[in-house]
Amino acid sequence: MAPPTSTMTETSTAPSQTTPPKGFDSPAAQPSGTAPHEPKVNRQTASAKMMKFPSPPTFSDKHEERKYLKGRLALAFRIFGKLGYDEGVAGHITLRDPVDPTTFWVNPFGLAFSLIKSSDLIQVDHKGDVIAGGENRLLNTAAYMIHHAVHAARPDVLCAAHSHSIHGRAFCALGRELDCITQDSCAFYDDHVVYRQFNGVVLAEEEGKDIAACLGNKKAALLQNHGLLTVGQTVEAAVFWFVSLEKSCQAQLMADAAARGRGGETVKIDEEDARFTYKTVGSPRAGWFSAKPAFDVMARECGEEYLQ
């Protein structure tokens, strides 16, 4: 099936609100009065000048939705592979199953991201048992511990992504939040956390629950000494947040180094402007729409193979 043209504060591990606010709580959500992705453009102006912004596809048949979403997940892995977010066997992206929401689909352990097809994905239940999927049914224990906890705590989350990208893990070694120094980083304004514990590879259920509790209702977590974790109400949004967060980490590492080399500091975006920009570039719909070009390109490059 060809694709149609179509979520900065320090937190503890204490439980927090797990439902995003209105305008950030569903796949097509967009805060009232704003247009997806373009700061300073309101919805009325956007409607007058261009065609209506598209929205994520909807389905009446849950099995058809599963088929479509598994294809999107396969593309997500191929995008991660192309961007170099794979290293050895680390990294995982999960998709909540629309037929049985207590289960999720994930990559089999040890299969290269760039080779993943829809039929390779494995379905995992709430106990960590693989109940369906491709021939390779090896499950990464850390994938289950982190993602099961996140999906259980966040009913709004369709997809969660984690990998050991180079700039993300470098920034995570600093144990600090991201600054709003660019328009892109405003997508994470007051919408990401730092998980300040590191207990090795996440093999314990309690560690996964602690990560989920720290994430709360945010779209991203900087896992100290580890890497990035992003979530979304669509596969596309979760992937775009990861890519954008990785690049925002890279931009801040470079800007901080350059500023300090000159004996100064980076220029921060003021609170009011950061908040306004966040409502435009940081919504679920903006995340989905921003990812669309990358998914379109990858689908064209792969042909129909990823759907096999």
Coordinates of C-alpha atoms in Angstrom, one line a residue:
M1 CA 0.0 0.0 0.0
A2 CA 1.6 3.3 -1.1
P3 CA 1.5 6.0 1.6
P4 CA -1.0 8.8 1.2
T5 CA 0.4 12.3 0.7
S6 CA 0.1 13.1 4.0
T7 CA 4.8 16.0 21.5
M8 CA 12.9 21.9 29.3
T9 CA 12.2 21.4 32.5
E10 CA 14.1 19.4 35.0
T11 CA 12.0 16.7 36.5
S12 CA 12.4 14.0 39.1
T13 CA 11.1 10.4 38.6
A14 CA 8.0 11.3 40.6
P15 CA 4.7 10.6 38.7
S16 CA 3.4 13.5 36.8
Q17 CA 0.6 14.4 34.5
T18 CA 0.5 12.0 31.6
T19 CA -2.0 13.6 29.3
P20 CA -0.8 16.4 27.0
P21 CA -2.9 19.6 27.0
K22 CA -5.6 20.2 24.4
G23 CA -4.0 21.0 21.1
F24 CA -1.2 18.5 21.7
D25 CA -3.2 15.3 22.6
S26 CA -4.2 13.7 19.3
P27 CA -2.6 12.9 15.9
A28 CA -4.1 15.9 14.1
A29 CA -4.0 18.3 17.1
Q30 CA -2.9 21.9 16.6
P31 CA -3.4 24.7 19.2
S32 CA -6.3 27.0 18.3
G33 CA -5.3 30.0 16.1
T34 CA -2.0 28.6 14.8
A35 CA -1.0 27.0 11.5
P36 CA 1.2 23.9 11.5
H37 CA 4.9 24.5 11.3
E38 CA 5.0 28.2 10.2
P39 CA 5.6 30.7 13.1
K40 CA 3.8 34.0 12.9
V41 CA 1.2 32.6 10.5
N42 CA -2.2 32.1 12.0
R43 CA -4.7 29.5 10.7
Q44 CA -6.9 32.2 9.0
T45 CA -4.0 33.6 7.1
A46 CA -2.8 30.2 6.1
S47 CA -6.3 29.2 4.9
A48 CA -6.5 32.3 2.8
K49 CA -3.2 31.8 1.0
M50 CA -2.9 28.1 0.5
M51 CA -4.7 24.8 0.4
K52 CA -5.7 23.4 3.7
F53 CA -2.9 21.6 5.6
P54 CA -3.3 17.8 5.3
S55 CA -3.9 15.6 8.3
P56 CA -2.8 12.0 9.2
P57 CA -5.0 9.4 7.5
T58 CA -7.9 7.8 9.4
F59 CA -9.2 4.3 9.1
S60 CA -12.6 2.6 9.8
D61 CA -11.0 -0.9 9.6
K62 CA -8.4 -1.5 12.4
H63 CA -6.7 -4.3 10.4
E64 CA -6.2 -2.0 7.4
E65 CA -4.8 0.6 9.9
R66 CA -2.4 -2.0 11.3
K67 CA -1.2 -2.8 7.8
Y68 CA -0.6 0.8 6.9
L69 CA 1.1 1.7 10.2
K70 CA 3.5 -1.3 10.0
G71 CA 4.5 0.1 6.6
R72 CA 5.2 3.5 8.2
L73 CA 7.2 1.9 11.0
A74 CA 9.3 0.0 8.4
L75 CA 10.0 3.3 6.7
A76 CA 10.9 4.9 10.1
F77 CA 13.6 2.3 10.6
R78 CA 14.9 2.9 7.1
I79 CA 15.1 6.7 7.8
F80 CA 17.0 6.0 11.0
G81 CA 19.4 3.7 9.1
K82 CA 20.0 6.3 6.4
L83 CA 20.7 9.0 9.0
G84 CA 23.2 6.8 10.8
Y85 CA 21.1 6.3 14.0
D86 CA 22.0 2.6 14.1
E87 CA 25.0 1.3 15.9
G88 CA 25.5 -2.4 16.3
V89 CA 22.2 -3.8 17.7
A90 CA 21.1 -0.7 19.7
G91 CA 18.0 1.3 19.1
H92 CA 14.3 0.6 18.8
I93 CA 11.1 2.2 17.6
T94 CA 7.7 0.8 18.7
L95 CA 4.2 1.1 17.3
R96 CA 1.1 0.6 19.5
D97 CA -1.1 -2.0 17.7
P98 CA -4.5 -0.5 16.7
V99 CA -6.2 -3.9 16.8
D100 CA -4.9 -4.8 20.3
P101 CA -3.6 -1.6 22.0
T102 CA -2.1 -3.6 24.9
T103 CA 0.5 -4.9 22.4
F104 CA 3.1 -3.1 20.2
W105 CA 5.3 -3.8 17.2
V106 CA 9.0 -3.4 17.3
N107 CA 12.1 -4.3 15.3
P108 CA 13.6 -7.8 15.8
F109 CA 16.9 -7.8 17.7
G110 CA 19.9 -7.8 15.4
L111 CA 18.3 -6.9 12.1
A112 CA 19.8 -3.8 10.4
F113 CA 17.4 -0.8 10.3
S114 CA 18.0 -0.3 6.6
L115 CA 16.8 -3.8 5.8
I116 CA 13.6 -3.9 7.8
K117 CA 10.3 -4.7 6.0
S118 CA 6.8 -4.7 7.4
S119 CA 6.9 -8.5 7.6
D120 CA 10.0 -8.5 9.8
L121 CA 8.4 -6.6 12.6
I122 CA 7.4 -8.5 15.7
Q123 CA 4.4 -8.1 18.0
V124 CA 5.0 -8.0 21.7
D125 CA 2.3 -8.4 24.4
H126 CA 2.2 -6.8 27.9
K127 CA 4.1 -9.7 29.4
G128 CA 7.0 -9.3 27.0
D129 CA 6.1 -12.4 24.9
V130 CA 6.5 -12.2 21.1
I131 CA 3.1 -13.3 19.7
A132 CA 3.4 -12.6 16.0
G133 CA 5.8 -11.4 13.4
G134 CA 8.7 -12.4 11.2
E135 CA 11.1 -15.3 11.3
N136 CA 13.5 -13.5 13.6
R137 CA 11.6 -13.2 16.9
L138 CA 14.5 -12.1 19.1
L139 CA 13.3 -9.3 21.4
N140 CA 15.6 -6.6 22.8
T141 CA 14.9 -6.7 26.5
A142 CA 15.7 -3.0 26.9
A143 CA 13.2 -2.2 24.1
Y144 CA 10.5 -4.0 26.0
M145 CA 11.3 -2.5 29.4
I146 CA 11.4 1.1 28.2
H147 CA 8.6 1.0 25.6
H148 CA 6.1 -1.1 27.5
A149 CA 6.3 1.3 30.4
V150 CA 5.9 4.3 28.1
H151 CA 3.0 2.9 26.2
A152 CA 1.3 1.8 29.4
A153 CA 1.7 5.2 31.0
R154 CA 0.8 7.2 27.9
P155 CA -2.5 6.1 26.2
D156 CA -2.1 9.0 23.7
V157 CA 1.3 7.7 22.4
L158 CA 1.2 5.6 19.2
C159 CA 4.9 5.5 18.6
A160 CA 8.1 5.8 20.7
A161 CA 11.7 6.0 19.4
H162 CA 15.0 5.5 21.0
S163 CA 18.5 5.2 19.5
H164 CA 22.1 6.1 20.4
S165 CA 22.6 8.9 17.9
I166 CA 26.0 10.6 18.2
H167 CA 25.0 14.2 19.0
G168 CA 22.1 13.1 21.3
R169 CA 24.3 10.9 23.4
A170 CA 27.0 13.5 23.5
F171 CA 24.6 16.2 24.7
C172 CA 23.1 13.7 27.2
A173 CA 26.5 13.4 28.9
L174 CA 26.0 17.0 30.1
G175 CA 23.0 16.3 32.2
R176 CA 21.2 19.4 31.2
E177 CA 18.1 20.6 29.3
L178 CA 18.1 22.0 25.8
D179 CA 18.2 25.8 25.4
C180 CA 15.8 27.5 23.1
I181 CA 18.4 29.1 20.8
T182 CA 16.8 28.2 17.4
Q183 CA 13.3 28.1 15.9
D184 CA 13.6 24.3 15.8
S185 CA 14.6 23.9 19.4
C186 CA 11.4 25.8 20.4
A187 CA 9.5 22.6 19.5
F188 CA 10.8 21.2 22.8
Y189 CA 10.1 24.3 24.9
D190 CA 8.8 23.1 28.3
D191 CA 8.2 19.8 26.5
H192 CA 11.3 17.7 27.3
V193 CA 12.9 16.3 30.4
V194 CA 16.2 15.0 31.7
Y195 CA 16.2 11.6 33.2
R196 CA 19.2 11.9 35.6
Q197 CA 19.8 8.2 36.4
F198 CA 22.0 5.7 34.6
N199 CA 21.9 2.2 35.7
G200 CA 23.4 0.5 32.7
V201 CA 21.4 -1.2 30.0
V202 CA 17.7 -1.0 30.9
L203 CA 17.0 -4.6 31.8
A204 CA 14.8 -4.0 34.9
E205 CA 11.1 -3.3 34.8
E206 CA 11.4 -0.6 37.5
E207 CA 13.9 1.3 35.4
G208 CA 11.5 1.5 32.5
K209 CA 8.7 2.7 34.8
D210 CA 11.0 5.4 36.2
I211 CA 11.8 6.6 32.7
A212 CA 8.1 6.7 31.8
A213 CA 7.3 8.6 35.1
C214 CA 10.1 11.1 34.3
L215 CA 8.8 11.6 30.8
G216 CA 5.3 12.4 32.1
N217 CA 3.3 14.2 29.4
K218 CA 6.3 15.5 27.5
K219 CA 7.3 14.5 23.9
A220 CA 11.0 13.8 24.7
A221 CA 13.5 12.7 27.3
L222 CA 17.3 13.2 27.4
L223 CA 18.4 10.0 29.1
Q224 CA 21.6 11.0 30.9
N225 CA 24.7 9.2 29.7
H226 CA 22.5 7.2 27.3
G227 CA 20.6 8.9 24.5
L228 CA 17.4 10.4 23.2
L229 CA 13.8 9.1 23.6
T230 CA 10.9 10.7 21.7
V231 CA 7.2 9.9 21.5
G232 CA 4.3 10.9 19.2
Q233 CA 0.7 10.4 18.4
T234 CA 1.8 9.3 14.9
V235 CA 4.9 7.3 13.7
E236 CA 5.9 10.3 11.7
A237 CA 5.8 12.8 14.6
A238 CA 7.8 10.5 16.9
V239 CA 10.5 10.1 14.2
F240 CA 10.5 13.9 13.4
W241 CA 10.9 14.8 17.0
F242 CA 13.8 12.4 17.3
V243 CA 15.5 13.8 14.2
S244 CA 14.9 17.4 15.2
L245 CA 16.0 16.8 18.8
E246 CA 19.2 15.1 17.5
K247 CA 19.9 18.1 15.3
S248 CA 19.0 20.6 18.1
C249 CA 21.6 18.8 20.3
Q250 CA 24.2 19.1 17.6
A251 CA 23.4 22.8 17.0
Q252 CA 23.7 23.6 20.7
L253 CA 26.9 21.7 21.1
M254 CA 28.4 23.7 18.2
A255 CA 26.9 27.0 19.3
D256 CA 28.0 26.6 23.0
A257 CA 31.6 25.7 21.9
A258 CA 31.7 28.7 19.5
A259 CA 30.3 31.1 22.1
R260 CA 32.6 30.0 24.8
G261 CA 35.6 30.2 22.5
R262 CA 34.8 33.9 22.1
G263 CA 34.3 34.3 25.9
G264 CA 30.5 34.7 25.6
E265 CA 27.2 32.8 25.6
T266 CA 24.6 31.9 23.1
V267 CA 21.6 34.2 22.6
K268 CA 18.4 32.7 24.0
I269 CA 15.0 33.1 22.6
D270 CA 12.8 35.0 25.1
E271 CA 10.0 33.1 26.9
E272 CA 7.1 34.7 25.1
D273 CA 8.5 34.1 21.6
A274 CA 9.6 30.5 22.5
R275 CA 6.1 29.7 23.8
F276 CA 4.4 31.1 20.7
T277 CA 6.7 29.3 18.4
Y278 CA 6.3 26.0 20.3
K279 CA 2.5 26.2 19.7
T280 CA 3.2 26.3 16.0
V281 CA 6.2 23.9 15.4
G282 CA 5.7 21.7 18.4
S283 CA 2.2 20.3 17.9
P284 CA 1.4 16.6 16.9
R285 CA 0.1 17.8 13.6
A286 CA 3.2 19.9 12.9
G287 CA 5.4 16.9 13.8
W288 CA 3.5 14.7 11.4
F289 CA 3.5 17.3 8.6
S290 CA 7.2 18.0 9.1
A291 CA 8.1 14.4 8.7
K292 CA 6.1 13.8 5.6
P293 CA 8.8 14.8 3.1
A294 CA 11.3 12.3 4.6
F295 CA 8.8 9.5 4.5
D296 CA 7.8 10.4 0.9
V297 CA 11.5 10.3 -0.2
M298 CA 12.2 7.0 1.6
A299 CA 9.1 5.4 0.2
R300 CA 10.2 6.4 -3.3
E301 CA 13.7 5.1 -2.7
C302 CA 12.5 1.7 -1.3
G303 CA 9.8 1.1 -3.9
E304 CA 7.4 -1.5 -2.6
E305 CA 10.1 -3.6 -0.9
Y306 CA 9.5 -2.2 2.6
L307 CA 5.8 -3.3 2.4
Q308 CA 6.6 -6.9 1.9

